[in-house]
Amino acid sequence: MHLEESRGRSKVFGTLGVVLFLAATVGCASTKKYPLQGEIVSKNVATNEITVKHGDIPGFMPAMAMPYHVQDPAVVQELQPGDKIAAEGFVNKDTKEYWLEDVRITDESGRSQAKTPVAPHMLIPGERVPNMSFVNQDGRTIHLSDFAGKALLVTFIYTRCPMPNFCPRLSSQFAKIHDELKKNPADYSKTHLLTISFDPKYDSPPILRKYGLAYLDDDANGFSQWDFASTNPTDMAHIAQAFGLQYQEEDNQISHTMNIVLIAPDGTVAKLWSTDWTWTELMESMQHTLHSSGQSSEIHGQALYGYLCASCHEFVNPDLRKEPPKLHGLFLAKNLPSGAPATDEQVHHTIIAGLRTMPAFNQLVTDTDADDIVRYLHRLN
Amino acid sequence: MVRWGELMAGSFLLLSLMACSPSEKLTNTEIQGQWLYDDHCAECHEKPHPELRKQPPNLHGLFLAKALPSGTPATDEQVSKTIIEGRGTMPAFDKRLREADARQLVAYLHKLK
């Protein structure tokens, strides 16, 4: 938000010409004030912004969670997520800019229970992303594991979003990234964009397809590197938790936060963004994580291991009949846990066909994928 | 300096008053439409959005041209349809506005010049 402009009203009215122009084009030029009550979702001390979840404020803002600029930095320091606040919301009807003044804490008892952006269940950079599946614009099921080995940039939208600084901005800026990546075929083939709708009831595959085409200038080939997808509400709630996304349907629209996640080629979180980003920063981060990754088949195998193997082989699950063995140092022993010789072929076969209580993965991985997992297992000691 | 400031303030007040009392009186339907326009359309259509893929067109004088910015004929039906179903990067407003709202909006858009 460029609050400097809106605050410099005296500057705007500096010449009669501008006054004439304003009066003639917009009618009653003024800043309007609206009382606002809400709850702090998060804050950004660097930009002096607080994200406030509030009800409908007629003439000012529909019910939603929304970042606002606050004039006094000391106020932002003091506020904590979960605080209930009262404030004056201002909107400049000419520039359409808005900000908060006179922010007062009315109730700080919610502080300890508030979900902060670093809640334990939320993924942090460096952490492995669990596999997730979605249905895309073609009605096809896709998995995060399909993008193993690539730099994957993920964001969350709903197609009906009318706030130009939210979903339309996200999709427009993703489109810009897509345009740029396309100019470099080597990078293009190793990157992927994923736009996930948190409104699966409305955003069916045909709606997502139409939406995607509008941002791909009607070129359906772009879907090969940019998927528009959704999943069922239960899974979506878990996915939102993992990435710190908050959304809530109210009066036929959805209040939501802005979240962007970059997943590195090895399947870990590389970086997370909320309100403060530019498309060049996102794209450069994608290129950086891509070019700083090691040998690609091994990294590909590492990501597949993280998505497909780690959830059973790295965690103890007492409900299982047989505990899946640890795979660290698998090839250091002569024999596999099953007793079969520890060869690449044997491990490859087990991945594809399964073994006893381990399911077959032939639907999720190709032979090349299995080879890459084997390659990574040699390194996992 | 002071006189110049007073003159400015006076001119501004006068112009504001003029702007606040339009010569052409709006009907109730058009006033309803104006409210809807301010709430649902102005945010995108009245202000440049350099970060958007496509710039939402200015809607002043929409019905003065033969064709809409999309190239389709500038009819009430076409504009209503666009409001309800969306078009290109413009989102659908079907969950937020009803047919009657779209009619009021169209009535106001005829007056918005």
Short mmCIF file of C-alpha atoms in Angstrom, two decimals:
data_model
loop_
_atom_site.label_atom_id
_atom_site.label_comp_id
_atom_site.label_asym_id
_atom_site.label_seq_id
_atom_site.Cartn_x
_atom_site.Cartn_y
_atom_site.Cartn_z
CA MET A 1 0.00 0.00 0.00
CA HIS A 2 1.30 3.40 -0.86
CA LEU A 3 -0.06 5.38 2.02
CA GLU A 4 2.19 8.32 1.33
CA GLU A 5 -0.10 9.37 -1.49
CA SER A 6 -3.27 9.22 0.50
CA ARG A 7 -1.78 10.99 3.47
CA GLY A 8 -0.45 13.78 1.32
CA ARG A 9 -3.84 15.24 0.57
CA SER A 10 -2.66 18.80 1.01
CA LYS A 11 -0.15 18.09 -1.74
CA VAL A 12 -2.86 16.75 -4.02
CA PHE A 13 -4.92 19.88 -3.52
CA GLY A 14 -1.92 22.05 -4.24
CA THR A 15 -3.12 23.38 -7.53
CA LEU A 16 -6.45 24.59 -8.68
CA GLY A 17 -6.14 22.44 -11.78
CA VAL A 18 -6.08 19.27 -9.73
CA VAL A 19 -9.04 20.47 -7.66
CA LEU A 20 -11.01 21.10 -10.81
CA PHE A 21 -10.09 17.70 -12.12
CA LEU A 22 -11.04 15.93 -8.90
CA ALA A 23 -14.31 17.75 -8.46
CA ALA A 24 -15.25 17.11 -12.05
CA THR A 25 -14.42 13.43 -12.10
CA VAL A 26 -15.18 12.02 -8.68
CA GLY A 27 -17.72 14.32 -7.12
CA CYS A 28 -17.47 14.65 -3.34
CA ALA A 29 -13.73 14.30 -2.76
CA SER A 30 -13.14 13.22 0.82
CA THR A 31 -11.67 10.86 3.32
CA LYS A 32 -14.32 8.89 5.14
CA LYS A 33 -14.07 7.39 8.57
CA TYR A 34 -15.64 4.08 9.68
CA PRO A 35 -15.57 2.49 13.12
CA LEU A 36 -13.97 -0.95 12.96
CA GLN A 37 -13.91 -3.81 15.44
CA GLY A 38 -12.03 -7.02 14.89
CA GLU A 39 -9.37 -9.46 15.88
CA ILE A 40 -5.68 -9.38 15.05
CA VAL A 41 -4.71 -12.35 12.88
CA SER A 42 -1.07 -11.38 12.35
CA LYS A 43 1.19 -8.37 12.19
CA ASN A 44 4.16 -7.22 10.15
CA VAL A 45 6.39 -4.83 12.06
CA ALA A 46 8.54 -4.19 8.99
CA THR A 47 5.66 -2.77 6.95
CA ASN A 48 3.59 -1.42 9.85
CA GLU A 49 0.71 -3.65 8.86
CA ILE A 50 -1.75 -5.65 10.89
CA THR A 51 -4.09 -8.27 9.47
CA VAL A 52 -7.49 -7.84 11.08
CA LYS A 53 -10.43 -10.20 10.83
CA HIS A 54 -13.65 -8.22 11.04
CA GLY A 55 -17.32 -8.27 10.15
CA ASP A 56 -19.00 -6.38 7.33
CA ILE A 57 -18.43 -2.63 7.51
CA PRO A 58 -20.89 -1.13 5.00
CA GLY A 59 -19.20 1.32 2.67
CA PHE A 60 -15.71 0.40 3.88
CA MET A 61 -14.91 -3.28 3.68
CA PRO A 62 -16.80 -6.57 3.49
CA ALA A 63 -16.31 -9.13 6.25
CA MET A 64 -12.84 -10.59 5.85
CA ALA A 65 -9.30 -10.90 7.18
CA MET A 66 -7.40 -8.04 5.64
CA PRO A 67 -4.01 -6.37 6.08
CA TYR A 68 -4.17 -2.69 7.09
CA HIS A 69 -1.52 -0.06 7.39
CA VAL A 70 -1.33 1.53 10.84
CA GLN A 71 0.18 4.98 11.18
CA ASP A 72 1.83 4.58 14.59
CA PRO A 73 4.60 1.89 14.63
CA ALA A 74 4.43 1.70 18.44
CA VAL A 75 0.87 0.40 18.13
CA VAL A 76 1.96 -2.42 15.81
CA GLN A 77 4.70 -3.38 18.29
CA GLU A 78 2.18 -3.65 21.11
CA LEU A 79 -0.54 -5.60 19.30
CA GLN A 80 -0.47 -9.40 19.38
CA PRO A 81 -2.39 -12.00 17.35
CA GLY A 82 -5.64 -12.83 19.14
CA ASP A 83 -6.12 -9.30 20.49
CA LYS A 84 -9.58 -7.85 19.99
CA ILE A 85 -9.33 -4.27 18.81
CA ALA A 86 -11.40 -1.20 18.03
CA ALA A 87 -10.09 1.34 15.53
CA GLU A 88 -11.07 4.01 13.05
CA GLY A 89 -10.85 2.81 9.47
CA PHE A 90 -10.20 5.52 6.91
CA VAL A 91 -10.75 5.35 3.19
CA ASN A 92 -9.86 7.97 0.68
CA LYS A 93 -12.69 7.82 -1.81
CA ASP A 94 -10.49 9.26 -4.56
CA THR A 95 -7.43 7.06 -4.32
CA LYS A 96 -9.39 4.14 -2.80
CA GLU A 97 -6.67 3.75 -0.21
CA TYR A 98 -7.46 2.76 3.32
CA TRP A 99 -5.70 2.61 6.67
CA LEU A 100 -6.34 2.44 10.41
CA GLU A 101 -5.92 5.05 13.10
CA ASP A 102 -6.63 5.18 16.80
CA VAL A 103 -6.20 1.42 17.31
CA ARG A 104 -7.21 0.34 20.84
CA ILE A 105 -6.98 -3.14 22.38
CA THR A 106 -10.39 -3.99 23.81
CA ASP A 107 -9.57 -7.52 24.94
CA GLU A 108 -6.19 -9.23 25.09
CA SER A 109 -7.35 -12.47 26.70
CA GLY A 110 -7.22 -14.26 23.33
CA ARG A 111 -3.46 -13.84 22.98
CA SER A 112 -2.32 -17.22 24.23
CA GLN A 113 -4.84 -19.22 22.20
CA ALA A 114 -4.28 -17.29 19.01
CA LYS A 115 -2.85 -19.15 16.07
CA THR A 116 0.38 -17.43 15.32
CA PRO A 117 2.10 -17.94 11.98
CA VAL A 118 4.61 -20.22 13.72
CA ALA A 119 2.03 -22.59 15.22
CA PRO A 120 3.60 -26.05 15.62
CA HIS A 121 1.62 -27.69 12.82
CA MET A 122 2.65 -25.10 10.27
CA LEU A 123 5.51 -26.07 7.99
CA ILE A 124 8.67 -24.04 8.23
CA PRO A 125 11.47 -23.63 5.66
CA GLY A 126 13.58 -26.75 5.42
CA GLU A 127 10.76 -29.01 6.54
CA ARG A 128 9.56 -31.86 4.32
CA VAL A 129 6.12 -31.29 2.79
CA PRO A 130 3.73 -34.25 3.15
CA ASN A 131 2.24 -35.52 -0.08
CA MET A 132 -1.10 -33.95 -0.97
CA SER A 133 -3.49 -34.64 -3.82
CA PHE A 134 -5.84 -32.40 -5.76
CA VAL A 135 -8.16 -32.50 -8.75
CA ASN A 136 -7.02 -30.12 -11.47
CA GLN A 137 -8.71 -28.07 -14.20
CA ASP A 138 -8.97 -31.18 -16.40
CA GLY A 139 -10.63 -33.25 -13.67
CA ARG A 140 -7.41 -35.26 -13.29
CA THR A 141 -5.96 -36.16 -9.86
CA ILE A 142 -2.55 -34.65 -9.26
CA HIS A 143 -0.14 -35.13 -6.34
CA LEU A 144 2.62 -32.92 -5.01
CA SER A 145 4.86 -35.93 -5.69
CA ASP A 146 4.18 -35.39 -9.42
CA PHE A 147 6.31 -32.25 -9.11
CA ALA A 148 9.22 -33.87 -7.25
CA GLY A 149 12.52 -32.54 -8.57
CA LYS A 150 10.96 -29.24 -9.66
CA ALA A 151 10.75 -25.84 -8.05
CA LEU A 152 7.05 -25.68 -7.21
CA LEU A 153 5.36 -22.37 -6.37
CA VAL A 154 1.98 -22.79 -4.69
CA THR A 155 -0.70 -20.25 -3.86
CA PHE A 156 -4.32 -20.24 -2.76
CA ILE A 157 -7.27 -18.40 -4.29
CA TYR A 158 -10.98 -18.55 -4.98
CA THR A 159 -12.15 -17.59 -8.45
CA ARG A 160 -14.98 -15.30 -7.28
CA CYS A 161 -12.61 -13.10 -5.24
CA PRO A 162 -13.47 -9.47 -6.04
CA MET A 163 -10.56 -7.84 -4.18
CA PRO A 164 -8.02 -6.75 -6.80
CA ASN A 165 -5.17 -6.83 -4.29
CA PHE A 166 -5.87 -10.44 -3.33
CA CYS A 167 -6.64 -13.32 -5.71
CA PRO A 168 -6.65 -11.31 -8.97
CA ARG A 169 -3.24 -9.91 -7.99
CA LEU A 170 -1.92 -13.37 -7.09
CA SER A 171 -3.06 -14.91 -10.37
CA SER A 172 -1.88 -11.91 -12.41
CA GLN A 173 1.56 -12.06 -10.85
CA PHE A 174 1.74 -15.85 -11.27
CA ALA A 175 0.88 -15.28 -14.94
CA LYS A 176 3.81 -12.88 -15.17
CA ILE A 177 6.12 -15.49 -13.63
CA HIS A 178 4.76 -18.07 -16.09
CA ASP A 179 5.45 -15.72 -19.04
CA GLU A 180 9.02 -15.17 -17.89
CA LEU A 181 9.82 -18.82 -17.13
CA LYS A 182 8.49 -19.81 -20.53
CA LYS A 183 11.20 -17.73 -22.19
CA ASN A 184 13.82 -20.12 -20.78
CA PRO A 185 12.82 -23.69 -21.76
CA ALA A 186 15.43 -25.27 -19.45
CA ASP A 187 13.97 -23.55 -16.37
CA TYR A 188 10.40 -23.83 -17.61
CA SER A 189 10.51 -27.63 -17.70
CA LYS A 190 11.94 -27.75 -14.15
CA THR A 191 9.39 -25.41 -12.57
CA HIS A 192 5.70 -25.63 -11.87
CA LEU A 193 3.01 -23.28 -10.64
CA LEU A 194 0.07 -24.54 -8.62
CA THR A 195 -2.95 -22.40 -7.83
CA ILE A 196 -5.21 -24.09 -5.30
CA SER A 197 -8.80 -22.98 -4.74
CA PHE A 198 -10.13 -23.16 -1.19
CA ASP A 199 -13.66 -22.94 -2.59
CA PRO A 200 -14.15 -26.46 -4.00
CA LYS A 201 -17.96 -26.16 -3.83
CA TYR A 202 -17.94 -23.44 -6.48
CA ASP A 203 -14.57 -23.91 -8.17
CA SER A 204 -15.23 -27.11 -10.09
CA PRO A 205 -12.71 -28.24 -12.73
CA PRO A 206 -14.59 -26.44 -15.58
CA ILE A 207 -14.67 -23.18 -13.57
CA LEU A 208 -10.98 -23.55 -12.75
CA ARG A 209 -10.22 -24.24 -16.40
CA LYS A 210 -12.03 -21.09 -17.52
CA TYR A 211 -10.27 -19.10 -14.80
CA GLY A 212 -6.87 -20.50 -15.74
CA LEU A 213 -7.35 -19.81 -19.44
CA ALA A 214 -8.10 -16.15 -18.67
CA TYR A 215 -4.66 -15.87 -17.08
CA LEU A 216 -2.93 -17.99 -19.75
CA ASP A 217 -4.26 -15.81 -22.59
CA ASP A 218 -6.41 -18.77 -23.70
CA ASP A 219 -3.38 -20.99 -24.34
CA ALA A 220 -4.24 -24.36 -22.79
CA ASN A 221 -0.63 -25.57 -23.32
CA GLY A 222 0.26 -23.44 -20.30
CA PHE A 223 -1.56 -25.94 -18.05
CA SER A 224 1.44 -28.27 -18.50
CA GLN A 225 3.42 -26.00 -16.12
CA TRP A 226 0.56 -24.34 -14.23
CA ASP A 227 -2.23 -26.31 -12.60
CA PHE A 228 -5.42 -24.87 -11.13
CA ALA A 229 -6.79 -27.36 -8.63
CA SER A 230 -8.90 -27.98 -5.57
CA THR A 231 -9.64 -30.74 -3.13
CA ASN A 232 -12.37 -31.74 -0.69
CA PRO A 233 -13.06 -29.39 2.26
CA THR A 234 -11.58 -31.76 4.89
CA ASP A 235 -8.24 -32.17 3.11
CA MET A 236 -8.25 -28.47 2.30
CA ALA A 237 -8.48 -27.63 6.01
CA HIS A 238 -5.36 -29.75 6.70
CA ILE A 239 -3.50 -28.25 3.78
CA ALA A 240 -4.40 -24.74 4.96
CA GLN A 241 -3.03 -25.56 8.40
CA ALA A 242 0.23 -26.83 6.95
CA PHE A 243 0.79 -23.62 5.00
CA GLY A 244 -0.63 -21.10 7.49
CA LEU A 245 -3.57 -20.23 5.25
CA GLN A 246 -6.71 -18.98 7.01
CA TYR A 247 -10.03 -18.74 5.25
CA GLN A 248 -13.64 -18.52 6.26
CA GLU A 249 -16.81 -18.31 4.23
CA GLU A 250 -19.08 -15.43 5.24
CA ASP A 251 -22.07 -14.05 3.35
CA ASN A 252 -21.18 -15.69 0.05
CA GLN A 253 -17.63 -14.52 0.06
CA ILE A 254 -14.51 -15.87 1.64
CA SER A 255 -12.25 -13.99 4.03
CA HIS A 256 -8.74 -15.26 3.60
CA THR A 257 -5.08 -14.57 4.05
CA MET A 258 -2.59 -14.45 1.18
CA ASN A 259 -0.06 -17.26 1.23
CA ILE A 260 2.59 -18.34 -1.21
CA VAL A 261 4.84 -21.35 -0.66
CA LEU A 262 7.91 -22.35 -2.62
CA ILE A 263 8.64 -26.07 -2.46
CA ALA A 264 12.22 -26.91 -3.37
CA PRO A 265 13.10 -29.71 -5.85
CA ASP A 266 13.91 -31.97 -2.86
CA GLY A 267 10.32 -31.65 -1.55
CA THR A 268 11.05 -29.34 1.39
CA VAL A 269 9.68 -25.87 2.06
CA ALA A 270 12.11 -23.35 0.58
CA LYS A 271 10.26 -20.17 1.48
CA LEU A 272 6.89 -18.79 2.56
CA TRP A 273 5.38 -15.38 1.79
CA SER A 274 2.24 -13.54 2.84
CA THR A 275 1.64 -9.92 1.84
CA ASP A 276 5.13 -8.71 1.17
CA TRP A 277 6.49 -9.96 -2.17
CA THR A 278 6.98 -9.10 -5.81
CA TRP A 279 6.77 -11.42 -8.80
CA THR A 280 10.46 -10.96 -9.54
CA GLU A 281 11.35 -11.99 -5.99
CA LEU A 282 9.18 -15.11 -6.31
CA MET A 283 10.65 -16.04 -9.66
CA GLU A 284 14.23 -15.45 -8.56
CA SER A 285 13.62 -17.61 -5.51
CA MET A 286 12.32 -20.37 -7.79
CA GLN A 287 15.39 -20.12 -10.00
CA HIS A 288 17.69 -19.98 -6.99
CA THR A 289 16.27 -23.12 -5.37
CA LEU A 290 16.38 -24.86 -8.74
CA HIS A 291 19.98 -23.97 -9.55
CA SER A 292 21.30 -24.56 -6.04
CA SER A 293 19.91 -28.12 -5.95
CA GLY A 294 22.37 -30.92 -6.54
CA GLN A 295 22.32 -33.67 -9.14
CA SER A 296 18.80 -33.77 -10.42
CA SER A 297 17.94 -37.51 -10.41
CA GLU A 298 19.08 -37.91 -6.82
CA ILE A 299 17.20 -34.78 -5.70
CA HIS A 300 14.17 -36.12 -7.55
CA GLY A 301 14.54 -39.39 -5.62
CA GLN A 302 14.92 -37.51 -2.36
CA ALA A 303 11.68 -35.60 -2.95
CA LEU A 304 9.83 -38.81 -3.87
CA TYR A 305 11.18 -40.49 -0.73
CA GLY A 306 9.88 -37.55 1.33
CA TYR A 307 6.44 -37.62 -0.28
CA LEU A 308 5.93 -41.37 -0.59
CA CYS A 309 8.20 -43.29 1.78
CA ALA A 310 9.02 -41.16 4.82
CA SER A 311 5.54 -41.14 6.37
CA CYS A 312 5.78 -44.91 6.98
CA HIS A 313 9.51 -45.57 7.13
CA GLU A 314 10.54 -42.71 9.37
CA PHE A 315 7.78 -42.67 11.96
CA VAL A 316 6.67 -45.32 14.41
CA ASN A 317 3.04 -46.23 13.87
CA PRO A 318 1.98 -48.67 16.60
CA ASP A 319 -1.31 -49.43 14.82
CA LEU A 320 0.46 -51.23 11.99
CA ARG A 321 0.78 -55.04 12.01
CA LYS A 322 4.42 -54.84 10.95
CA GLU A 323 6.55 -51.84 11.65
CA PRO A 324 8.02 -50.54 8.36
CA PRO A 325 11.83 -50.78 8.63
CA LYS A 326 14.09 -47.74 8.67
CA LEU A 327 15.74 -47.34 5.28
CA HIS A 328 18.86 -45.52 6.45
CA GLY A 329 21.92 -47.52 5.46
CA LEU A 330 19.78 -49.98 3.51
CA PHE A 331 22.57 -50.83 1.08
CA LEU A 332 25.25 -51.12 3.78
CA ALA A 333 23.92 -54.54 4.84
CA LYS A 334 24.20 -57.56 2.55
CA ASN A 335 20.52 -58.29 2.82
CA LEU A 336 17.37 -56.26 2.86
CA PRO A 337 15.09 -56.47 5.94
CA SER A 338 13.09 -59.08 4.01
CA GLY A 339 16.17 -61.28 3.66
CA ALA A 340 16.51 -60.73 -0.07
CA PRO A 341 19.89 -59.51 -1.36
CA ALA A 342 20.36 -55.74 -1.09
CA THR A 343 20.51 -54.98 -4.80
CA ASP A 344 19.15 -52.03 -6.77
CA GLU A 345 16.90 -54.39 -8.74
CA GLN A 346 15.37 -55.89 -5.62
CA VAL A 347 14.62 -52.50 -4.03
CA HIS A 348 13.24 -51.19 -7.33
CA HIS A 349 10.97 -54.21 -7.53
CA THR A 350 9.74 -53.75 -3.95
CA ILE A 351 8.85 -50.10 -4.62
CA ILE A 352 6.91 -50.93 -7.77
CA ALA A 353 5.24 -54.18 -6.70
CA GLY A 354 5.09 -53.81 -2.91
CA LEU A 355 6.08 -56.50 -0.43
CA ARG A 356 3.71 -58.14 2.04
CA THR A 357 2.09 -55.28 4.01
CA MET A 358 3.88 -52.60 1.99
CA PRO A 359 1.57 -51.48 -0.83
CA ALA A 360 2.58 -51.40 -4.49
CA PHE A 361 3.48 -47.93 -5.73
CA ASN A 362 3.10 -48.68 -9.42
CA GLN A 363 0.23 -46.20 -9.71
CA LEU A 364 2.25 -43.34 -8.21
CA VAL A 365 5.77 -43.93 -9.53
CA THR A 366 7.29 -44.83 -12.88
CA ASP A 367 10.36 -47.04 -13.35
CA THR A 368 12.52 -43.94 -13.65
CA ASP A 369 11.03 -42.60 -10.42
CA ALA A 370 11.85 -45.87 -8.66
CA ASP A 371 15.44 -45.73 -10.00
CA ASP A 372 15.78 -42.22 -8.59
CA ILE A 373 14.46 -43.33 -5.20
CA VAL A 374 17.02 -46.18 -5.21
CA ARG A 375 19.74 -43.68 -6.09
CA TYR A 376 18.74 -41.54 -3.11
CA LEU A 377 18.53 -44.56 -0.77
CA HIS A 378 22.21 -45.25 -1.49
CA ARG A 379 22.96 -41.86 0.01
CA LEU A 380 20.60 -42.15 2.99
CA ASN A 381 22.91 -43.41 5.72
CA MET B 1 -0.33 33.56 0.39
CA VAL B 2 -3.23 33.53 2.81
CA ARG B 3 -5.59 35.01 0.25
CA TRP B 4 -4.47 32.44 -2.31
CA GLY B 5 -5.16 29.66 0.22
CA GLU B 6 -8.59 31.05 0.97
CA LEU B 7 -9.34 31.32 -2.71
CA MET B 8 -8.30 27.71 -3.18
CA ALA B 9 -10.40 26.52 -0.27
CA GLY B 10 -13.36 28.54 -1.52
CA SER B 11 -13.04 27.18 -5.04
CA PHE B 12 -12.78 23.67 -3.75
CA LEU B 13 -15.84 24.01 -1.52
CA LEU B 14 -17.85 25.47 -4.38
CA LEU B 15 -16.76 22.75 -6.77
CA SER B 16 -17.46 20.05 -4.21
CA LEU B 17 -20.95 21.38 -3.69
CA MET B 18 -21.53 21.46 -7.42
CA ALA B 19 -20.26 17.95 -7.75
CA CYS B 20 -22.41 16.77 -4.86
CA SER B 21 -25.64 18.01 -6.41
CA PRO B 22 -25.69 16.56 -9.89
CA SER B 23 -27.74 18.49 -12.40
CA GLU B 24 -29.38 15.26 -13.50
CA LYS B 25 -31.39 13.74 -10.69
CA LEU B 26 -31.06 9.98 -10.32
CA THR B 27 -34.09 7.74 -9.91
CA ASN B 28 -34.33 5.45 -6.91
CA THR B 29 -33.27 2.48 -9.05
CA GLU B 30 -30.24 4.39 -10.29
CA ILE B 31 -29.31 5.44 -6.75
CA GLN B 32 -29.50 1.78 -5.67
CA GLY B 33 -27.31 0.98 -8.64
CA GLN B 34 -24.85 3.68 -7.62
CA TRP B 35 -24.52 2.12 -4.16
CA LEU B 36 -23.90 -1.28 -5.70
CA TYR B 37 -21.40 0.24 -8.11
CA ASP B 38 -19.45 1.89 -5.29
CA ASP B 39 -19.43 -1.35 -3.28
CA HIS B 40 -18.75 -3.92 -5.98
CA CYS B 41 -17.32 -2.27 -9.10
CA ALA B 42 -15.48 0.93 -8.22
CA GLU B 43 -12.59 -0.81 -6.48
CA CYS B 44 -11.45 -2.31 -9.78
CA HIS B 45 -13.00 -0.11 -12.46
CA GLU B 46 -12.22 3.34 -11.06
CA LYS B 47 -8.55 2.99 -10.30
CA PRO B 48 -5.51 1.72 -12.20
CA HIS B 49 -4.20 -1.64 -11.01
CA PRO B 50 -0.76 -2.04 -12.54
CA GLU B 51 -0.34 -5.48 -10.95
CA LEU B 52 -3.36 -6.97 -12.70
CA ARG B 53 -2.98 -9.03 -15.86
CA LYS B 54 -5.69 -7.05 -17.67
CA GLN B 55 -6.68 -3.53 -16.70
CA PRO B 56 -10.38 -3.44 -15.79
CA PRO B 57 -11.90 -0.95 -18.26
CA ASN B 58 -13.34 2.37 -17.11
CA LEU B 59 -17.13 2.09 -17.27
CA HIS B 60 -17.97 5.76 -17.76
CA GLY B 61 -19.95 6.12 -20.97
CA LEU B 62 -20.16 2.35 -21.39
CA PHE B 63 -23.45 2.55 -23.27
CA LEU B 64 -22.38 5.49 -25.46
CA ALA B 65 -20.23 3.18 -27.57
CA LYS B 66 -21.79 0.58 -29.85
CA ALA B 67 -19.68 -2.24 -28.46
CA LEU B 68 -18.48 -3.14 -24.97
CA PRO B 69 -14.73 -3.29 -24.30
CA SER B 70 -14.97 -7.02 -25.02
CA GLY B 71 -16.32 -6.29 -28.49
CA THR B 72 -19.83 -7.62 -27.82
CA PRO B 73 -22.79 -5.29 -28.42
CA ALA B 74 -23.45 -2.76 -25.64
CA THR B 75 -26.83 -4.07 -24.54
CA ASP B 76 -28.36 -4.24 -21.06
CA GLU B 77 -28.54 -8.04 -21.35
CA GLN B 78 -24.87 -8.42 -22.20
CA VAL B 79 -23.76 -6.18 -19.33
CA SER B 80 -26.04 -8.03 -16.85
CA LYS B 81 -24.63 -11.33 -18.05
CA THR B 82 -21.05 -10.12 -17.56
CA ILE B 83 -21.85 -8.93 -14.02
CA ILE B 84 -23.44 -12.23 -13.04
CA GLU B 85 -21.14 -14.68 -14.84
CA GLY B 86 -17.89 -12.74 -14.98
CA ARG B 87 -15.78 -12.48 -18.09
CA GLY B 88 -12.08 -13.17 -18.65
CA THR B 89 -10.27 -12.20 -15.47
CA MET B 90 -13.35 -10.45 -14.05
CA PRO B 91 -14.86 -12.70 -11.36
CA ALA B 92 -18.46 -13.88 -11.43
CA PHE B 93 -20.74 -11.97 -9.04
CA ASP B 94 -23.51 -14.58 -9.10
CA LYS B 95 -23.17 -15.39 -5.40
CA ARG B 96 -23.11 -11.75 -4.38
CA LEU B 97 -25.58 -10.04 -6.70
CA ARG B 98 -28.98 -11.10 -7.93
CA GLU B 99 -30.60 -10.38 -11.30
CA ALA B 100 -32.46 -7.44 -9.73
CA ASP B 101 -29.17 -5.98 -8.48
CA ALA B 102 -27.67 -6.32 -11.94
CA ARG B 103 -30.66 -4.41 -13.39
CA GLN B 104 -30.09 -1.57 -10.91
CA LEU B 105 -26.41 -1.52 -11.76
CA VAL B 106 -27.16 -1.37 -15.47
CA ALA B 107 -29.58 1.52 -14.86
CA TYR B 108 -26.82 3.43 -13.07
CA LEU B 109 -24.20 2.59 -15.70
CA HIS B 110 -26.44 4.30 -18.27
CA LYS B 111 -26.10 7.49 -16.20
CA LEU B 112 -22.38 7.16 -15.54
CA LYS B 113 -20.72 9.35 -18.13
#
